[in-house]
Coordinates of C-alpha atoms in Angstrom, one line a residue:
X23 CA 91.6 154.5 21.8
X24 CA 93.8 151.6 20.8
X25 CA 93.7 148.3 22.4
X26 CA 97.2 148.3 23.9
X27 CA 96.6 151.8 25.4
X28 CA 93.6 150.6 27.3
X29 CA 95.3 147.7 28.5
X30 CA 98.3 149.5 30.0
X31 CA 95.7 152.0 31.7
X32 CA 94.0 148.9 33.3
X33 CA 97.2 147.6 34.9
X34 CA 98.1 151.0 35.9
X35 CA 94.7 151.2 37.8
X36 CA 95.2 147.8 39.5
X37 CA 98.7 148.3 40.5
X38 CA 97.4 151.6 42.3
X39 CA 94.6 149.8 44.1
X40 CA 97.1 147.3 45.1
X41 CA 99.5 150.0 46.6
X42 CA 96.5 151.5 48.2
X43 CA 95.7 148.4 50.1
X44 CA 99.2 147.9 51.4
X45 CA 99.3 151.5 52.8
X46 CA 96.1 150.9 54.7
X47 CA 97.4 147.7 56.6
X48 CA 100.9 148.7 57.1
X49 CA 100.8 151.5 59.5
X50 CA 99.3 149.5 62.2
X51 CA 100.4 146.2 61.7
X52 CA 104.0 146.5 60.8
X53 CA 105.2 148.5 63.8
X54 CA 102.9 146.0 66.1
X55 CA 104.6 143.2 64.9
X56 CA 108.3 144.5 65.3
X57 CA 107.1 145.2 68.9
X58 CA 106.1 142.0 69.5
X59 CA 109.3 140.4 67.9
X60 CA 111.5 142.5 70.3
X61 CA 109.2 141.6 73.2
X62 CA 109.6 138.1 72.6
X63 CA 112.9 138.0 71.8
X64 CA 113.6 139.7 75.5
X65 CA 111.4 137.5 77.2
X66 CA 113.2 134.7 75.7
X67 CA 116.3 136.1 76.9
X68 CA 114.9 136.1 80.4
X69 CA 113.1 132.9 80.0
X70 CA 109.7 134.1 80.4
X71 CA 107.3 132.6 77.9
X72 CA 105.8 135.2 75.0
X73 CA 102.7 134.3 75.9
X74 CA 103.0 136.0 79.1
X75 CA 104.5 139.2 77.3
X76 CA 101.5 139.5 75.1
X77 CA 99.2 139.3 78.4
X78 CA 100.9 142.3 79.9
X79 CA 101.1 144.5 76.5
X80 CA 97.8 145.8 75.5
X81 CA 99.1 147.0 72.3
X82 CA 100.3 143.9 71.4
X83 CA 96.8 142.5 72.4
X84 CA 94.9 144.5 70.3
X85 CA 97.1 144.3 66.8
X86 CA 98.3 140.8 67.3
X87 CA 96.3 138.0 66.0
X88 CA 95.3 135.8 69.4
X89 CA 97.3 132.6 69.2
X90 CA 95.2 131.1 71.7
X91 CA 92.6 131.8 74.3
X92 CA 93.0 133.7 77.5
X93 CA 92.4 130.7 79.3
X94 CA 95.3 128.9 77.5
X95 CA 97.6 131.8 78.7
X96 CA 96.8 131.6 82.4
X97 CA 97.2 128.1 82.2
X98 CA 100.5 128.5 80.9
X99 CA 101.1 130.9 83.8
X100 CA 99.8 128.5 86.0
X101 CA 102.1 125.9 84.9
X102 CA 105.2 128.3 85.1
X103 CA 104.4 129.0 88.7
X104 CA 104.0 125.5 89.7
X105 CA 107.3 124.6 88.3
X106 CA 109.0 127.3 90.1
X107 CA 107.7 126.4 93.5
X108 CA 108.5 122.6 92.8
X109 CA 112.1 123.9 92.1
X110 CA 111.9 125.3 95.7
X111 CA 112.2 121.7 97.0
X112 CA 115.8 121.6 95.3
X113 CA 116.6 124.7 97.0
X114 CA 116.0 123.2 100.4
X115 CA 118.1 120.2 99.4
X116 CA 121.2 122.7 99.0
X117 CA 120.4 124.5 102.2
X118 CA 120.6 121.1 103.9
X119 CA 123.6 119.8 102.2
X120 CA 125.4 123.1 102.5
X121 CA 128.3 123.2 105.1
X122 CA 128.8 126.7 105.8
X123 CA 126.1 128.3 107.9
X124 CA 123.3 129.8 106.1
X125 CA 122.4 133.6 106.9
X126 CA 118.8 135.0 108.2
X127 CA 119.0 136.8 104.6
X128 CA 119.0 133.3 102.5
X129 CA 116.3 132.1 104.8
X130 CA 114.0 135.1 104.3
X131 CA 114.7 135.0 100.8
X132 CA 113.8 131.3 100.7
X133 CA 110.7 132.3 102.3
X134 CA 109.7 135.3 100.3
X135 CA 109.5 133.0 97.5
X136 CA 107.6 130.3 99.2
X137 CA 104.7 132.9 100.1
X138 CA 104.6 133.4 96.2
X139 CA 103.2 129.9 95.7
X140 CA 99.9 129.2 96.6
X141 CA 99.8 126.4 99.5
X142 CA 97.9 123.3 98.7
X143 CA 97.6 120.2 100.8
X144 CA 99.1 117.3 99.0
X145 CA 97.2 114.3 100.3
X146 CA 99.7 111.6 99.1
X147 CA 102.5 113.5 100.3
X148 CA 100.9 113.7 103.9
X149 CA 100.2 110.0 104.0
X150 CA 103.8 109.1 102.9
X151 CA 105.5 111.2 105.6
X152 CA 103.0 110.1 108.2
X153 CA 103.4 106.5 107.4
X154 CA 107.3 107.1 108.1
X155 CA 106.3 108.8 111.5
X156 CA 104.0 105.9 112.5
X157 CA 107.0 103.0 111.3
X158 CA 109.4 104.8 113.6
X159 CA 107.6 106.3 116.5
X160 CA 103.8 105.7 116.5
X161 CA 102.8 108.6 118.4
X162 CA 98.8 107.4 118.7
X163 CA 100.0 104.4 120.8
X164 CA 103.6 105.8 122.2
X165 CA 103.8 109.4 122.5
X166 CA 102.6 109.4 126.1
X167 CA 103.4 107.0 128.9
X168 CA 100.3 104.8 129.5
X169 CA 99.5 101.8 131.4
X170 CA 99.1 99.8 128.2
X171 CA 102.6 100.6 127.0
X172 CA 104.5 100.6 130.1
X173 CA 103.2 97.7 132.6
X174 CA 104.2 97.6 136.3
X175 CA 107.5 96.2 136.9
X176 CA 109.2 97.8 133.7
X177 CA 112.4 99.3 134.2
X178 CA 112.0 102.8 132.4
X179 CA 115.3 104.1 130.5
X180 CA 115.7 107.7 130.6
X181 CA 115.6 109.3 127.1
X182 CA 119.0 111.5 127.4
X183 CA 120.6 109.8 130.1
X184 CA 120.1 106.4 128.6
X185 CA 122.4 104.7 131.1
X186 CA 119.9 105.3 133.8
X187 CA 116.6 103.7 134.5
X188 CA 113.5 104.2 137.0
X189 CA 111.5 101.1 138.2
X190 CA 107.7 101.6 137.4
X191 CA 106.0 100.4 140.5
X192 CA 102.3 100.5 141.5
X193 CA 102.7 104.2 142.9
X194 CA 104.1 105.8 139.5
X195 CA 101.9 103.1 137.3
X196 CA 98.7 104.8 138.9
X197 CA 99.8 108.1 137.4
X198 CA 99.6 107.0 133.7
X199 CA 96.1 106.9 131.8
X200 CA 95.0 103.5 131.1
X201 CA 95.6 104.2 127.2
X202 CA 96.1 107.1 125.0
X203 CA 93.8 110.1 126.1
X204 CA 93.2 111.5 122.8
X205 CA 89.3 110.7 122.5
X206 CA 88.7 112.9 119.3
X207 CA 91.4 111.2 117.4
X208 CA 91.9 111.6 114.4
X209 CA 91.3 115.5 114.7
X210 CA 90.3 117.2 111.5
X211 CA 92.1 120.5 112.1
X212 CA 94.8 121.1 114.7
X213 CA 96.6 124.2 115.4
X214 CA 100.3 124.1 116.7
X215 CA 101.2 127.4 118.2
X216 CA 104.7 128.2 118.7
X217 CA 105.7 131.2 120.9
X218 CA 107.5 133.2 118.3
X219 CA 107.4 136.9 118.3
X220 CA 105.9 137.0 114.9
X221 CA 102.7 136.3 116.8
X222 CA 102.5 139.8 117.9
X223 CA 99.8 141.9 115.8
X224 CA 99.2 138.7 113.8
X225 CA 95.6 138.8 114.6
X226 CA 95.4 134.9 114.2
X227 CA 93.5 134.1 117.6
X228 CA 90.5 133.8 116.4
X229 CA 91.5 131.4 113.5
X230 CA 93.6 129.6 116.1
X231 CA 90.4 129.1 118.4
X232 CA 88.4 127.5 115.5
X233 CA 90.8 124.5 115.4
X234 CA 89.6 121.0 116.7
X235 CA 92.8 120.7 118.8
X236 CA 95.5 123.3 119.9
X237 CA 98.8 122.3 120.9
X238 CA 100.6 124.9 123.0
X239 CA 104.2 125.1 124.2
X240 CA 105.8 125.7 127.8
X241 CA 102.7 127.6 129.5
X242 CA 102.5 130.7 127.5
X243 CA 100.4 133.5 128.3
X244 CA 97.1 133.3 126.5
X245 CA 94.8 135.9 128.4
X246 CA 94.4 139.8 128.1
X247 CA 95.4 141.6 125.1
X248 CA 97.6 138.8 123.5
X249 CA 94.6 136.5 122.9
X250 CA 93.5 138.3 119.9
X251 CA 97.1 137.0 118.4
X252 CA 97.7 133.7 120.0
X253 CA 94.1 132.9 120.8
X254 CA 92.9 131.3 124.2
X255 CA 91.9 127.6 123.3
X256 CA 94.4 125.0 124.7
X257 CA 94.0 121.3 124.6
X258 CA 97.2 120.2 125.4
X259 CA 100.2 122.6 126.5
X260 CA 104.0 121.4 127.5
X261 CA 105.6 122.5 130.7
X262 CA 109.5 122.4 130.9
X263 CA 110.4 121.3 134.4
X264 CA 112.5 124.0 134.6
X265 CA 109.5 126.3 134.8
X266 CA 108.2 124.6 137.9
X267 CA 111.7 125.0 139.7
X268 CA 112.4 128.4 138.5
X269 CA 109.2 130.5 138.2
X270 CA 106.9 128.5 140.7
X271 CA 109.7 127.4 143.4
X272 CA 109.2 124.2 143.0
X273 CA 105.5 124.3 143.7
X274 CA 106.1 125.1 147.6
X275 CA 105.5 128.7 148.4
X276 CA 104.0 129.4 144.9
X277 CA 101.9 126.4 144.3
X278 CA 98.8 128.8 144.5
X279 CA 100.5 131.2 142.2
X280 CA 100.8 127.9 139.7
X281 CA 97.2 126.6 140.1
X282 CA 95.8 130.0 139.5
X283 CA 98.0 130.3 136.2
X284 CA 96.8 127.1 134.6
X285 CA 93.0 127.7 134.9
X286 CA 93.5 129.8 131.9
X287 CA 94.2 126.2 129.9
X288 CA 90.6 124.9 131.0
X289 CA 90.6 121.1 130.8
X290 CA 93.7 121.0 128.6
X291 CA 96.5 118.4 129.1
X292 CA 99.5 119.2 131.0
X293 CA 102.6 117.1 129.0
X294 CA 106.1 117.0 130.9
X295 CA 108.9 114.9 129.9
X296 CA 109.3 113.5 133.4
X297 CA 111.9 110.6 131.8
X298 CA 114.0 112.7 129.9
X299 CA 116.4 113.5 132.4
X300 CA 116.7 112.2 136.0
X301 CA 116.2 115.8 137.5
X302 CA 112.9 116.4 135.6
X303 CA 111.2 113.1 137.5
X304 CA 110.6 115.0 140.7
X305 CA 109.3 118.1 139.6
X306 CA 107.1 116.4 137.2
X307 CA 105.8 114.3 139.6
X308 CA 105.2 117.1 141.9
X309 CA 103.0 118.7 139.2
X310 CA 100.7 115.4 139.0
X311 CA 100.1 115.3 142.7
X312 CA 99.6 119.4 143.0
X313 CA 96.8 119.0 140.4
X314 CA 95.3 115.7 141.7
X315 CA 95.2 117.2 145.6
X316 CA 93.7 120.3 144.4
X317 CA 91.2 118.5 142.1
X318 CA 92.3 120.7 139.1
X319 CA 90.5 120.4 136.0
X320 CA 94.0 119.7 133.9
X321 CA 95.4 116.2 133.6
X322 CA 99.0 115.5 133.6
X323 CA 100.7 113.5 131.0
X324 CA 104.2 112.4 130.6
X325 CA 106.2 111.9 127.3
X326 CA 107.3 108.6 126.6
X327 CA 111.2 108.4 126.4
X328 CA 111.1 105.8 123.9
X329 CA 109.0 107.8 121.5
X330 CA 111.4 110.7 122.0
X331 CA 114.2 108.8 121.4
X332 CA 112.9 107.3 118.1
X333 CA 111.6 110.5 117.2
X334 CA 115.2 112.2 117.4
X335 CA 116.6 109.2 115.4
X336 CA 113.9 110.0 112.7
X337 CA 114.9 113.5 112.3
X338 CA 118.5 112.6 112.7
X339 CA 118.3 110.9 109.4
X340 CA 117.1 114.3 108.0
X341 CA 120.1 116.3 109.1
X342 CA 118.9 117.7 112.5
X343 CA 121.8 116.5 114.9
X344 CA 121.4 118.8 117.6
X345 CA 121.8 117.6 121.7
X346 CA 118.0 117.8 121.7
X347 CA 114.8 118.6 119.6
X348 CA 113.0 121.5 119.9
X349 CA 109.4 121.0 121.9
X350 CA 107.9 122.7 118.9
X351 CA 109.3 120.1 116.6
X352 CA 108.2 117.3 118.9
X353 CA 104.8 118.6 118.7
X354 CA 104.4 119.3 115.4
X355 CA 105.4 115.7 114.7
X356 CA 102.8 114.4 117.0
X357 CA 100.4 116.6 115.3
X358 CA 101.0 115.0 111.7
X359 CA 100.0 111.7 113.2
X360 CA 97.1 112.7 115.1
X361 CA 95.4 115.2 112.9
X362 CA 94.5 115.4 109.3
X363 CA 95.0 118.8 108.8
X364 CA 98.0 120.6 110.7
X365 CA 98.9 124.4 110.7
X366 CA 101.9 125.9 112.6
X367 CA 101.8 129.5 114.1
X368 CA 104.4 131.3 115.7
X369 CA 107.5 129.5 114.4
X370 CA 109.8 131.9 113.6
X371 CA 113.5 131.9 114.6
X372 CA 114.7 134.9 112.9
X373 CA 115.2 138.3 114.3
X374 CA 113.3 140.1 111.7
X375 CA 109.9 140.1 109.6
X376 CA 110.1 139.7 105.7
X377 CA 109.7 143.5 105.8
X378 CA 112.5 143.9 107.9
X379 CA 110.8 145.0 111.3
X380 CA 112.6 143.5 114.2
X381 CA 110.8 140.7 116.1
X382 CA 111.3 139.4 119.7
X383 CA 112.2 135.7 120.4
X384 CA 109.1 135.2 121.9
X385 CA 105.5 137.0 121.7
X386 CA 106.0 137.8 125.8
X387 CA 109.8 138.3 126.4
X388 CA 113.0 138.1 124.2
X389 CA 114.7 135.5 126.3
X390 CA 116.9 133.4 124.0
X391 CA 117.5 129.9 124.1
X392 CA 120.7 128.3 125.4
X393 CA 123.3 127.9 122.5
X394 CA 124.1 124.6 121.1
X395 CA 121.2 122.8 122.7
X396 CA 118.8 122.9 119.7
X397 CA 119.3 123.2 116.1
X398 CA 116.8 125.7 114.9
X399 CA 117.8 126.8 111.3
X400 CA 118.1 123.0 110.6
X401 CA 114.7 122.2 112.1
X402 CA 113.0 125.3 110.6
X403 CA 114.5 123.8 107.4
X404 CA 112.6 120.7 107.8
X405 CA 109.4 122.3 108.7
X406 CA 109.5 124.7 105.7
X407 CA 110.1 121.4 103.4
X408 CA 106.8 119.9 104.8
X409 CA 105.1 123.4 104.1
X410 CA 106.3 123.2 100.4
X411 CA 105.5 119.7 100.3
X412 CA 101.9 120.4 101.4
X413 CA 102.1 118.1 104.5
X414 CA 101.6 120.7 107.2
X415 CA 100.9 124.7 106.7
X416 CA 103.0 127.4 108.2
X417 CA 101.5 130.6 109.0
X418 CA 104.2 133.4 108.1
X419 CA 102.5 136.5 108.6
X420 CA 99.2 138.4 109.8
X421 CA 96.0 136.1 109.5
X422 CA 93.3 137.0 107.4
X423 CA 90.1 138.2 109.1
X424 CA 86.8 137.0 107.9

C-alpha cells in the first residue's frame, strides 16, 4: 500500500472515532443544558435564583455539573427568606402611613407572609425597645400606684379627666402596696392572654400555664372546657370597673357571686384603673374593701394614671391616636418591661381566620367594643411590628402539642 493511502485511512479512522465519542455525550448532555438554560431564564424573570431551580429539578441535578454544595444552595435559600422577612417591616411602614383604611384582607395577607418567616428573638431590638419604654414610662417603678411613688398629701391627677384631682389621704394611701409587688421580676417567660375568639380550639392552655407569669384581661373565664385553650394559671388580671357595676351590681346583692368567681384566679393580683376616670374610683375602692373584708387571697392594685398617660404619649408618637389605649396594648407594654420573653395569645381583631373561618370577637361571647374608643387596626399593626422585629412573639393559630 502506498504511504499516502495509508495516511488517508488513518485520518479517516481518527475522524470516525471523534464522531462516535461526540454522539455518546450529546444525547444526555445537550437537552439537559438547554432545559437548565430555559429554567434559569424563567427563574431570573421571576427574580428567583437559578440555584433554587436546580434544587427543584431532579433531572437537572443529575445531569448538571454541580456549581456548589447543597449547603450553599440552602444558605442561599435561607438568605432569600431572610431578605423577604426583612422587607415585611417596610410593608408595615406603608400600612402605618397609608391614609385610607386598610381592609381585613390586607392585614390577613400580611400575617400570611409573616407566618412563612421563622420567628427569632432579637436581643438588641428587644433591649432598644425596652429602653425606650423605660425612659418614657418605667413600668417597674410606676406601673401601679405604690406608697413609694405616691406619698400622702399627693393630689393625684386623673389619667383622662386631667383637670380633676383626688387628694391622697391616709385612708387611700394604705390601699397601696409599699413598693412594686412583682417579687419575681424580671420574669423569664410571660404570657399575655387576650380574649380573642381565635383562642377557641387553639389548644394553647398547657403552653400558657407553663409561663412564669400570666397576664389576663377583664376577668375572663378560665375554668371548664375553655381551660384547654386558654389555660387556667393567672398572676395578674385586669378588671374594668364597668364589669363591677353591670355584672356584679356594684358588689351589693351580687357580692357573693363576685367572690366566688374570682376564686378561679388563685392568688392573682386584680388590677383596676381607679384613677383614669372619676366614675371608676368608687367601684375600684369597693373591690378593694370587699376583698379585704372577706380575707380573699387576691390583692388589689391600681394603675398609676401618670404611667398610663405617658404610655399613651409613647404610642401616639407611633400613630396610635385613639381616645384611649386598649387594655391589651397597655399590658403588653408592661410585660415587655417586666419580662425577658413575652408571648401574646388571643390577640386577633379580625372576623375570620387565615383559613376564612368565622371568629367571634371574644372566645366566650361576640360582644363588640364601642366604636371609636380604641384603634384596634393601628394597635395590632404596632404589635405585628414588635413580632417581626423579634421583640415579642404573637401566636396566630393553634399551639403545637408536645
